[in-house]
């Protein structure tokens, strides 16, 4: 029965994707994108990936829509109708999809326990996590401990993307200074209902983000989800109280410290392992008890991830919003 | 449910090609970026489809439970990080588009080409 | 019994998607997004129970907390847009 | 004992009533003639449907961590969903989207 629900949601997903492509109004396309993200999260959850669904929820619901709308505000929200290579694109896409569909016939069926993907390292991770790491959430254990190098790399990709956005959007303004009324910078302050509810909810969102951050060893969660959630809470504050008020709460210097501090914390935990005679990112040597060492290492590493993700996403948001007021 | 055994993969293929089609046939740069994120989501779907085990549950160990089948945690780790990296790189792309708009006054690819030719 | 509720929610999702596709204004689409978000929260809470893993309610909680940020962003976007239009109309 | 016997049918009734309201809201959002009436249909039934469905699941969960989480979800939904409706109606009004008023009766000259 649940398989059928999944099939139904996948059909809705495909319809949404095609609608996004056909939509000429970019604002409407962005709205459809956020429906797409909701459907993706539900499908991930049905396919047993609670952690991934939580990440998609945290990123897709708040941050992605806000960033896309910010970019639309700086450019244009209508797409020109251009007839260009359309027929050829259809032919290429159709031909390639037939080719890949032909290839999928050899794939193991959905949920097949004998599929090669489930034979190799996955049983080892599931069996060794309780013994070596001692936390229930295997996803967090692999993310932070077994495949810590991977996550370090991903974190630096995020770091680099944040630095890139800063380089691109915070140069000195080429155009004349603000020709907008100053009321624009005040956000939604004169809308009473969002203001009251928003002010009430911001602490809860940040609190929930902290819960997701530190409960990530036991339930779905971890640094990536928590970073996106906390960032969503702070974006909410910036929306209702205005850009400048939000920058008073979390100033730019603190944001830069968060971005680099998180990445450096991750590196420092790795180097601490080296100094104590283990390998890089080997947490077992951090304390005398290897399992306790793993606990400490995962906690610190996830904290580093959370700090950097919060910092980068929030910096990107501020970069777009500040550009908007200037242009 | 046997007939739906490959359905997820077919949907993955069609979504992937929808993304590619958008990138090829549209000239609007933001639309192209949205197409790329559809493409990316299709890849996420492929990986997450591969982690499912029949009768399994999410790989968060339940204390005291025996004979529980857990789904494969490894694809989830890969995709979890990829989603956040995806939004970071998407915003880098959007920042580039914003700068292009400031320099050329348009985000349509053919108009940018024409301005470059002159 | 959970199945009946799930089917009801899924059908409503399809109806909301129809509204999103039909438009006609962009606000109808935003309305559809909002409806879809509420239905997703309900769906996730019910499926958490169907799976017998109620500890996964965190997901529904996350959506319940942050799903309306998108709509507030829309309000801000429209407000800035109209302000800009107005100031451009006054300039010449 | 008695309470437990009562719990299952109660939660059934709540869940079915909730999904009925949700469904009615969906149909209303599809069939109503203009944006504001559609929003009216969607946002009102959203609130009631959410209360009923989540209450049905809470009855099943009983007094536990899951029950408390569900209660929190319900409270937050009751706060955010009308706020979203407010913001949406405001945005549409700011943009100058006018509600369709009742058409003059053709028999009435």
XYZ file of C-alpha atoms in Angstrom:
646
model
C 0.000 0.000 0.000
C 2.766 2.408 0.930
C 4.460 1.543 -2.367
C 1.325 2.761 -4.134
C 1.450 6.022 -2.151
C 5.038 6.402 -3.326
C 4.035 5.795 -6.942
C 1.242 8.364 -6.650
C 3.623 10.960 -5.191
C 6.153 10.243 -7.933
C 3.486 10.903 -10.561
C 2.643 14.218 -8.877
C 6.372 14.984 -8.811
C 6.704 14.413 -12.538
C 3.653 16.574 -13.303
C 5.128 19.352 -11.161
C 8.492 19.108 -12.908
C 6.897 19.395 -16.349
C 4.788 22.334 -15.161
C 7.945 24.076 -13.887
C 9.543 23.718 -17.304
C 6.500 25.007 -19.188
C 5.852 27.959 -16.874
C 6.822 31.303 -18.415
C 6.364 33.364 -15.272
C 9.466 32.741 -13.180
C 7.724 33.738 -9.939
C 5.152 30.979 -10.525
C 7.962 28.600 -11.449
C 9.639 29.284 -8.092
C 6.367 28.532 -6.302
C 6.081 25.242 -8.191
C 9.688 24.504 -7.210
C 8.720 24.704 -3.580
C 5.853 22.229 -4.181
C 8.450 20.025 -5.888
C 10.612 20.159 -2.778
C 7.696 19.224 -0.501
C 6.955 16.213 -2.686
C 10.616 15.201 -2.687
C 10.670 15.301 1.127
C 7.547 13.101 1.360
C 9.049 10.606 -1.109
C 12.347 10.494 0.785
C 10.427 9.780 3.967
C 8.441 6.958 2.344
C 11.713 5.476 1.075
C 13.053 5.219 4.672
C 15.417 8.180 4.441
C 14.307 10.242 7.447
C 17.556 12.206 7.683
C 17.474 13.164 4.023
C 13.818 14.158 4.251
C 14.605 16.406 7.213
C 17.412 18.050 5.236
C 15.156 18.626 2.242
C 12.494 20.056 4.577
C 14.919 22.421 6.288
C 16.483 23.627 3.045
C 13.477 23.556 0.738
C 10.813 25.123 2.936
C 12.630 28.224 4.069
C 15.970 28.909 2.501
C 15.564 27.879 -1.155
C 12.358 29.839 -1.826
C 13.736 32.946 -0.135
C 16.991 32.834 -2.113
C 15.248 32.277 -5.457
C 12.827 35.132 -4.763
C 15.785 37.316 -3.792
C 17.430 36.584 -7.128
C 14.183 37.301 -8.982
C 13.853 40.654 -7.212
C 17.305 41.556 -8.523
C 16.696 40.464 -12.094
C 13.378 39.936 -13.819
C 10.488 37.615 -13.262
C 9.391 36.955 -16.787
C 10.949 34.549 -19.220
C 10.999 35.305 -22.927
C 9.478 32.799 -25.253
C 12.281 31.731 -27.541
C 12.003 28.991 -30.098
C 15.479 27.603 -30.095
C 16.628 24.025 -30.680
C 13.372 22.938 -29.070
C 12.769 20.029 -31.430
C 16.357 18.917 -31.193
C 16.292 19.093 -27.395
C 13.146 16.960 -27.325
C 14.747 14.390 -29.619
C 17.963 14.254 -27.583
C 16.090 13.986 -24.281
C 13.691 11.319 -25.570
C 16.447 9.254 -27.138
C 18.645 9.409 -24.037
C 15.761 8.557 -21.719
C 14.850 5.505 -23.845
C 18.474 4.436 -23.689
C 18.659 4.776 -19.895
C 15.256 3.140 -19.392
C 16.541 0.227 -21.452
C 19.504 0.079 -19.083
C 17.316 0.093 -15.961
C 15.859 -3.301 -16.902
C 19.012 -4.832 -15.454
C 18.701 -2.898 -12.196
C 17.577 -4.773 -9.083
C 13.903 -4.168 -8.253
C 13.024 -1.529 -5.655
C 13.531 -2.919 -2.152
C 15.286 -6.100 -3.277
C 17.330 -7.190 -0.229
C 19.772 -9.057 -2.490
C 20.677 -5.932 -4.489
C 24.460 -5.434 -4.764
C 24.201 -2.102 -2.974
C 23.059 -3.880 0.197
C 25.734 -6.587 0.127
C 28.992 -4.733 0.330
C 29.740 -2.188 3.049
C 26.248 -1.381 4.336
C 25.914 -4.494 6.570
C 29.358 -3.767 7.985
C 28.337 -0.195 8.891
C 25.093 -1.413 10.479
C 26.902 -4.074 12.504
C 29.925 -2.033 13.547
C 28.230 1.257 14.460
C 26.894 0.049 17.853
C 30.281 -1.502 18.712
C 32.709 1.143 17.501
C 30.729 4.369 17.749
C 27.908 3.480 20.104
C 25.215 5.815 18.740
C 21.866 4.684 17.323
C 21.788 6.881 14.224
C 23.936 5.019 11.696
C 23.622 7.865 9.190
C 25.256 10.306 11.600
C 27.922 7.745 12.488
C 28.888 7.271 8.833
C 28.614 10.972 8.057
C 30.791 12.204 10.885
C 33.023 9.293 11.720
C 33.426 6.513 9.134
C 33.352 8.847 6.145
C 34.541 11.992 7.886
C 36.861 12.906 5.009
C 33.888 13.125 2.643
C 31.999 15.415 4.942
C 35.066 17.590 5.448
C 35.276 17.959 1.664
C 31.581 18.803 1.371
C 31.914 21.357 4.136
C 34.699 23.083 2.271
C 32.614 23.110 -0.908
C 29.890 24.936 1.036
C 32.524 27.249 2.518
C 33.878 28.013 -0.963
C 30.394 28.669 -2.338
C 29.758 31.126 0.492
C 33.038 32.920 -0.158
C 32.219 33.014 -3.869
C 28.833 34.641 -3.267
C 30.507 37.188 -0.996
C 33.021 38.036 -3.728
C 30.311 38.363 -6.366
C 27.723 40.364 -4.477
C 29.468 42.586 -1.961
C 31.619 44.686 -4.268
C 31.158 48.449 -4.223
C 27.849 49.406 -5.793
C 28.177 50.457 -9.408
C 24.767 52.046 -9.630
C 23.524 55.060 -7.748
C 22.594 54.574 -4.086
C 19.131 53.579 -2.996
C 16.301 55.129 -4.895
C 13.819 53.137 -2.893
C 11.871 54.677 -0.044
C 13.494 53.872 3.269
C 10.340 52.063 4.376
C 11.535 49.263 2.140
C 14.286 48.346 4.552
C 11.853 47.818 7.364
C 10.589 44.452 6.284
C 7.077 43.497 7.268
C 7.075 45.599 10.406
C 3.718 47.220 9.797
C 1.976 43.871 9.241
C 0.872 43.099 12.760
C -0.104 39.425 12.442
C 3.101 38.117 10.860
C 5.096 40.293 13.217
C 3.526 38.922 16.397
C 3.499 35.307 15.241
C 6.970 35.590 13.756
C 8.474 37.058 16.901
C 6.805 34.285 18.875
C 8.118 31.539 16.630
C 11.726 32.635 16.023
C 12.956 31.356 19.410
C 11.116 28.066 18.913
C 12.655 27.568 15.477
C 16.142 28.266 16.809
C 15.491 25.991 19.802
C 14.272 23.240 17.503
C 17.379 23.763 15.379
C 19.560 23.271 18.452
C 17.571 20.137 19.341
C 18.133 18.753 15.844
C 21.821 19.630 16.143
C 22.471 17.868 19.432
C 19.888 15.076 19.144
C 21.340 14.065 15.778
C 23.124 11.086 17.329
C 19.838 9.535 18.440
C 17.227 10.608 15.913
C 17.135 12.181 12.477
C 19.259 15.288 12.536
C 22.747 16.670 12.590
C 24.718 19.715 11.623
C 23.455 20.147 8.073
C 19.767 20.075 9.015
C 20.285 22.188 12.122
C 22.263 24.802 10.198
C 19.501 25.178 7.630
C 16.796 25.310 10.328
C 18.545 27.952 12.433
C 19.230 29.944 9.295
C 15.514 29.719 8.411
C 14.653 31.105 11.848
C 17.033 34.027 11.432
C 15.740 34.669 7.908
C 12.249 34.852 9.387
C 13.517 37.479 11.816
C 15.083 39.426 8.962
C 11.843 39.257 6.973
C 9.648 40.629 9.734
C 12.009 43.113 11.371
C 13.998 44.232 8.360
C 17.519 43.664 7.195
C 19.297 46.087 9.505
C 17.639 44.734 12.667
C 18.717 41.222 11.729
C 22.273 42.422 11.157
C 22.265 43.884 14.661
C 21.448 40.443 16.074
C 23.977 38.549 13.980
C 26.505 41.072 12.640
C 28.578 40.415 9.544
C 31.754 39.917 11.541
C 30.063 37.177 13.587
C 28.856 35.548 10.357
C 32.385 35.456 8.981
C 33.595 34.033 12.291
C 30.886 31.333 12.098
C 31.804 30.370 8.531
C 35.503 30.008 9.148
C 35.182 28.886 12.772
C 33.042 25.877 11.879
C 35.383 24.687 9.157
C 38.405 25.240 11.404
C 36.741 23.351 14.271
C 36.283 20.360 11.972
C 39.932 20.527 10.902
C 41.063 20.983 14.508
C 39.264 17.816 15.616
C 41.014 15.956 12.797
C 44.402 17.363 13.790
C 43.768 16.563 17.457
C 43.426 12.932 16.403
C 46.800 13.191 14.648
C 48.443 14.805 17.694
C 47.182 12.081 20.001
C 48.793 9.428 17.869
C 45.908 8.300 15.697
C 44.969 8.996 12.101
C 43.496 12.218 10.758
C 39.822 12.360 11.858
C 40.225 9.261 14.047
C 38.137 10.113 17.102
C 38.805 6.919 19.046
C 42.087 8.321 20.382
C 40.579 11.614 21.590
C 39.735 10.178 25.013
C 41.023 7.126 26.829
C 37.769 5.276 26.118
C 37.442 4.865 22.313
C 33.629 4.941 22.297
C 33.535 8.097 24.436
C 36.154 9.576 22.115
C 33.924 8.847 19.133
C 31.018 10.543 20.917
C 33.074 13.661 21.590
C 34.508 13.738 18.080
C 31.109 13.396 16.396
C 29.616 16.068 18.641
C 32.389 18.553 17.816
C 32.436 17.762 14.113
C 28.664 18.135 13.799
C 28.919 21.400 15.687
C 31.487 22.606 13.163
C 29.219 21.594 10.286
C 26.257 23.344 11.895
C 28.173 26.588 12.457
C 29.490 26.747 8.910
C 26.162 25.884 7.265
C 24.312 28.491 9.343
C 26.949 31.088 8.563
C 27.131 30.415 4.844
C 23.379 30.276 4.210
C 22.754 33.400 6.260
C 25.615 35.262 4.565
C 24.194 34.365 1.165
C 20.756 35.609 2.215
C 22.179 38.897 3.474
C 24.280 39.328 0.339
C 21.185 39.062 -1.871
C 19.035 41.236 0.377
C 21.657 43.989 0.700
C 22.116 44.031 -3.073
C 18.380 44.480 -3.452
C 18.349 47.648 -1.391
C 21.269 49.090 -3.273
C 20.234 48.432 -6.838
C 3.786 -4.600 -6.382
C 6.198 -6.313 -8.767
C 5.170 -4.087 -11.671
C 6.314 -1.023 -9.764
C 9.756 -2.515 -9.114
C 11.425 -0.272 -11.652
C 8.982 2.632 -11.523
C 11.275 4.771 -9.367
C 14.093 4.384 -11.866
C 11.855 5.318 -14.789
C 10.688 8.410 -12.971
C 14.322 9.202 -12.265
C 15.146 8.962 -15.974
C 12.233 11.153 -17.049
C 13.010 13.777 -14.393
C 16.671 13.740 -15.402
C 15.735 14.336 -19.018
C 13.252 17.061 -18.043
C 16.129 18.841 -16.354
C 18.457 18.380 -19.335
C 15.718 19.537 -21.734
C 15.241 22.723 -19.696
C 18.931 23.496 -19.747
C 19.147 22.888 -23.499
C 16.018 24.583 -24.759
C 15.560 27.633 -22.497
C 17.537 30.817 -22.831
C 16.612 32.335 -19.484
C 19.494 31.799 -17.088
C 17.371 31.445 -13.930
C 15.215 28.886 -15.730
C 18.362 27.010 -16.643
C 19.397 26.971 -12.987
C 15.965 25.650 -11.979
C 16.366 22.970 -14.651
C 19.708 22.045 -13.166
C 18.170 21.698 -9.737
C 15.499 19.371 -11.180
C 18.335 17.351 -12.694
C 20.016 17.269 -9.300
C 16.814 16.165 -7.557
C 16.500 13.323 -10.054
C 19.923 12.071 -9.012
C 18.886 12.319 -5.340
C 15.834 10.204 -6.185
C 18.017 7.546 -7.838
C 20.272 7.219 -4.813
C 17.464 7.183 -2.275
C 15.559 4.592 -4.320
C 18.602 2.339 -4.083
C 18.672 2.495 -0.272
C 15.226 0.957 0.278
C 15.051 -2.617 1.571
C 11.713 -4.433 1.632
C 10.229 -4.431 5.101
C 13.062 -2.240 6.293
C 12.973 0.876 8.379
C 15.149 3.974 8.556
C 18.710 3.159 9.716
C 18.328 4.555 13.212
C 18.868 1.597 15.508
C 16.023 0.832 17.895
C 17.261 -0.161 21.330
C 16.224 -3.631 22.373
C 14.661 -4.534 19.044
C 15.779 -7.752 17.373
C 15.298 -8.969 13.813
C 14.727 -5.479 12.464
C 15.779 -4.902 8.868
C 17.370 -1.513 8.308
C 17.607 0.255 4.995
C 20.980 1.107 3.553
C 22.441 4.174 5.311
C 25.229 4.910 2.846
C 23.242 6.554 -0.011
C 21.471 8.670 2.603
C 24.779 10.080 3.838
C 25.830 10.986 0.312
C 22.536 12.699 -0.530
C 22.166 14.459 2.820
C 25.350 16.424 2.253
C 24.583 16.849 -1.447
C 21.306 18.661 -0.715
C 23.023 21.369 1.331
C 25.897 21.596 -1.150
C 23.237 21.867 -3.859
C 21.595 24.914 -2.307
C 24.996 26.554 -1.737
C 26.054 26.045 -5.359
C 22.613 27.103 -6.610
C 22.999 30.398 -4.795
C 26.473 30.821 -6.286
C 24.865 30.406 -9.705
C 22.137 32.893 -8.800
C 24.804 35.385 -7.692
C 26.486 35.029 -11.086
C 23.140 35.612 -12.814
C 22.578 38.741 -10.726
C 25.965 40.113 -11.776
C 25.249 39.255 -15.420
C 21.975 41.136 -15.146
C 23.797 44.158 -13.748
C 26.349 44.097 -16.553
C 24.057 43.360 -19.508
C 20.594 44.372 -18.323
C 19.164 41.027 -19.352
C 19.339 37.375 -18.343
C 18.357 35.941 -21.714
C 21.248 34.072 -23.249
C 20.705 35.128 -26.871
C 20.504 38.829 -25.954
C 23.752 38.550 -24.009
C 25.389 36.952 -27.059
C 24.146 39.732 -29.311
C 25.554 42.385 -26.989
C 28.882 40.563 -26.929
C 29.017 40.422 -30.727
C 28.680 44.184 -31.153
C -7.803 3.613 9.303
C -4.587 5.512 8.767
C -4.856 4.452 5.137
C -8.179 6.239 4.668
C -6.755 9.462 6.075
C -3.607 9.073 3.960
C -5.647 8.584 0.798
C -7.778 11.620 1.647
C -4.661 13.732 2.104
C -3.051 12.443 -1.090
C -6.177 13.229 -3.105
C -6.241 16.722 -1.605
C -2.589 17.102 -2.601
C -3.548 16.230 -6.170
C -6.368 18.805 -6.047
C -3.957 21.437 -4.737
C -1.547 20.573 -7.521
C -4.380 21.050 -10.045
C -4.941 24.518 -8.586
C -1.228 25.233 -8.864
C -1.212 24.189 -12.518
C -4.419 26.011 -13.454
C -3.386 29.296 -11.860
C -4.764 31.668 -13.152
C -2.974 34.243 -10.929
C 0.348 33.619 -9.207
C -1.400 33.950 -5.857
C -3.454 30.862 -6.609
C -0.157 29.065 -6.972
C 1.110 30.414 -3.661
C -2.165 29.279 -2.093
C -1.578 25.830 -3.556
C 1.950 25.795 -2.121
C 0.569 26.672 1.292
C -2.100 23.971 1.096
C 0.470 21.484 -0.082
C 2.681 22.347 2.889
C -0.122 21.762 5.412
C -1.018 18.470 3.771
C 2.619 17.400 3.840
C 2.770 17.984 7.598
C -0.341 15.817 8.070
C 0.936 13.154 5.685
C 4.311 12.942 7.403
C 2.746 12.647 10.861
C 0.413 9.873 9.729
C 3.102 7.952 7.846
C 5.359 8.134 10.908
C 2.642 6.165 12.714
C 2.020 3.828 9.769
C 5.697 2.905 9.866
C 5.543 2.466 13.632
C 8.389 4.954 14.135
C 6.736 7.890 15.941
C 10.168 9.307 16.753
C 10.269 10.615 13.192
C 7.689 13.281 13.989
C 10.617 15.724 14.036
C 10.153 16.105 10.310
C 6.535 17.171 10.514
C 7.513 19.512 13.346
C 10.186 21.115 11.159
C 7.658 21.757 8.405
C 5.058 23.041 10.858
C 7.584 25.588 12.124
C 9.168 26.913 8.950
C 6.709 26.288 6.156
C 5.123 29.739 6.301
C 8.443 31.527 5.801
C 8.023 31.046 2.050
C 4.655 32.848 2.060
C 6.067 35.698 4.163
C 8.889 35.984 1.635
C 6.258 36.276 -1.090
C 4.555 39.096 0.819
C 7.894 40.898 1.200
C 8.680 40.366 -2.489
C 5.330 41.776 -3.618
C 5.596 44.692 -1.201
C 9.054 45.673 -2.445
C 7.927 45.209 -6.021
C 4.919 47.503 -5.680
C 7.012 50.084 -3.811
C 9.525 50.045 -6.657
C 6.776 50.383 -9.261
C 5.307 53.318 -7.353
C 8.638 55.127 -6.991
C 9.356 54.583 -10.679
C 5.955 55.995 -11.563
C 6.625 59.080 -9.456
C 10.090 59.765 -10.871
C 9.335 61.068 -14.372
C -9.622 -0.562 30.090
C -12.795 1.189 29.077
C -10.791 4.167 27.959
C -8.630 2.035 25.703
C -11.670 0.427 24.132
C -13.016 3.864 23.446
C -9.767 5.233 22.068
C -9.700 3.353 18.766
C -13.186 4.251 17.504
C -12.698 7.848 18.673
C -9.512 8.189 16.692
C -11.184 6.587 13.659
C -14.029 9.080 13.762
C -11.604 11.976 14.209
C -9.341 10.817 11.375
C -12.203 10.269 8.947
C -13.877 13.564 9.827
C -10.510 15.295 9.463
C -9.791 13.808 6.058
C -13.330 14.687 4.952
C -12.720 18.328 5.900
C -9.340 18.337 4.208
C -10.905 16.902 1.075
C -13.732 19.455 1.116
C -11.121 22.188 1.401
C -9.266 20.767 -1.583
C -12.428 20.640 -3.685
C -13.309 24.165 -2.597
C -9.888 25.450 -3.578
C -10.356 23.913 -6.984
C -13.967 24.857 -7.675
C -14.472 28.327 -6.194
C -14.759 31.171 -8.695
C -12.041 33.629 -7.639
C -8.871 33.814 -5.612
C -10.296 35.155 -2.353
C -13.102 32.608 -2.157
C -10.633 29.849 -2.964
C -8.407 31.047 -0.165
C -11.355 31.177 2.170
C -12.246 27.556 1.378
C -8.677 26.343 1.703
C -7.563 28.124 4.857
C -10.673 27.517 6.968
C -10.873 23.795 6.295
C -7.104 23.550 6.680
C -7.357 24.612 10.305
C -10.241 22.310 11.229
C -8.880 19.375 9.245
C -5.486 19.757 10.903
C -7.029 19.824 14.384
C -9.176 16.752 13.724
C -6.512 14.614 12.042
C -3.800 15.437 14.551
C -6.255 14.897 17.426
C -7.072 11.497 15.968
C -3.400 10.562 15.892
C -2.860 11.994 19.405
C -5.605 9.710 20.741
C -3.694 6.785 19.254
C -0.353 7.970 20.614
C -1.629 8.557 24.150
C 0.480 10.296 26.757
C 3.975 9.871 25.356
C 6.750 11.846 23.709
C 5.039 11.306 20.360
C 1.811 12.711 21.759
C 3.578 15.816 23.039
C 5.292 16.308 19.684
C 1.971 15.973 17.880
C 0.464 18.536 20.224
C 3.370 20.875 19.448
C 2.833 20.322 15.712
C -0.845 21.162 16.167
C -0.117 24.365 18.124
C 2.468 25.544 15.591
C 0.185 24.731 12.668
C -2.613 26.707 14.291
C -0.236 29.665 14.614
C 1.451 29.534 11.218
C -1.344 28.536 8.874
C -3.583 31.603 9.499
C -0.489 33.815 9.399
C 0.354 32.442 5.991
C -3.235 33.061 4.879
C -3.006 36.652 6.135
C 0.279 37.246 4.346
C -1.054 35.744 1.145
C -4.265 37.788 1.105
C -2.247 40.915 1.856
C 0.182 40.226 -0.961
C -2.665 39.702 -3.417
C -4.388 42.894 -2.253
C -1.155 44.903 -2.500
C -0.727 43.707 -6.038
C -4.192 45.062 -6.853
C -5.944 41.746 -7.357
C -9.637 42.623 -7.037
C -12.203 40.148 -5.728
C -14.904 39.135 -8.183
C -18.103 40.638 -6.898
C -21.404 38.991 -7.633
C -22.412 39.444 -11.221
C -25.591 41.400 -11.886
C -28.542 39.114 -12.364
C -29.299 38.755 -16.084
C -33.078 38.913 -15.451
C -32.584 42.123 -13.514
C -32.262 45.085 -15.871
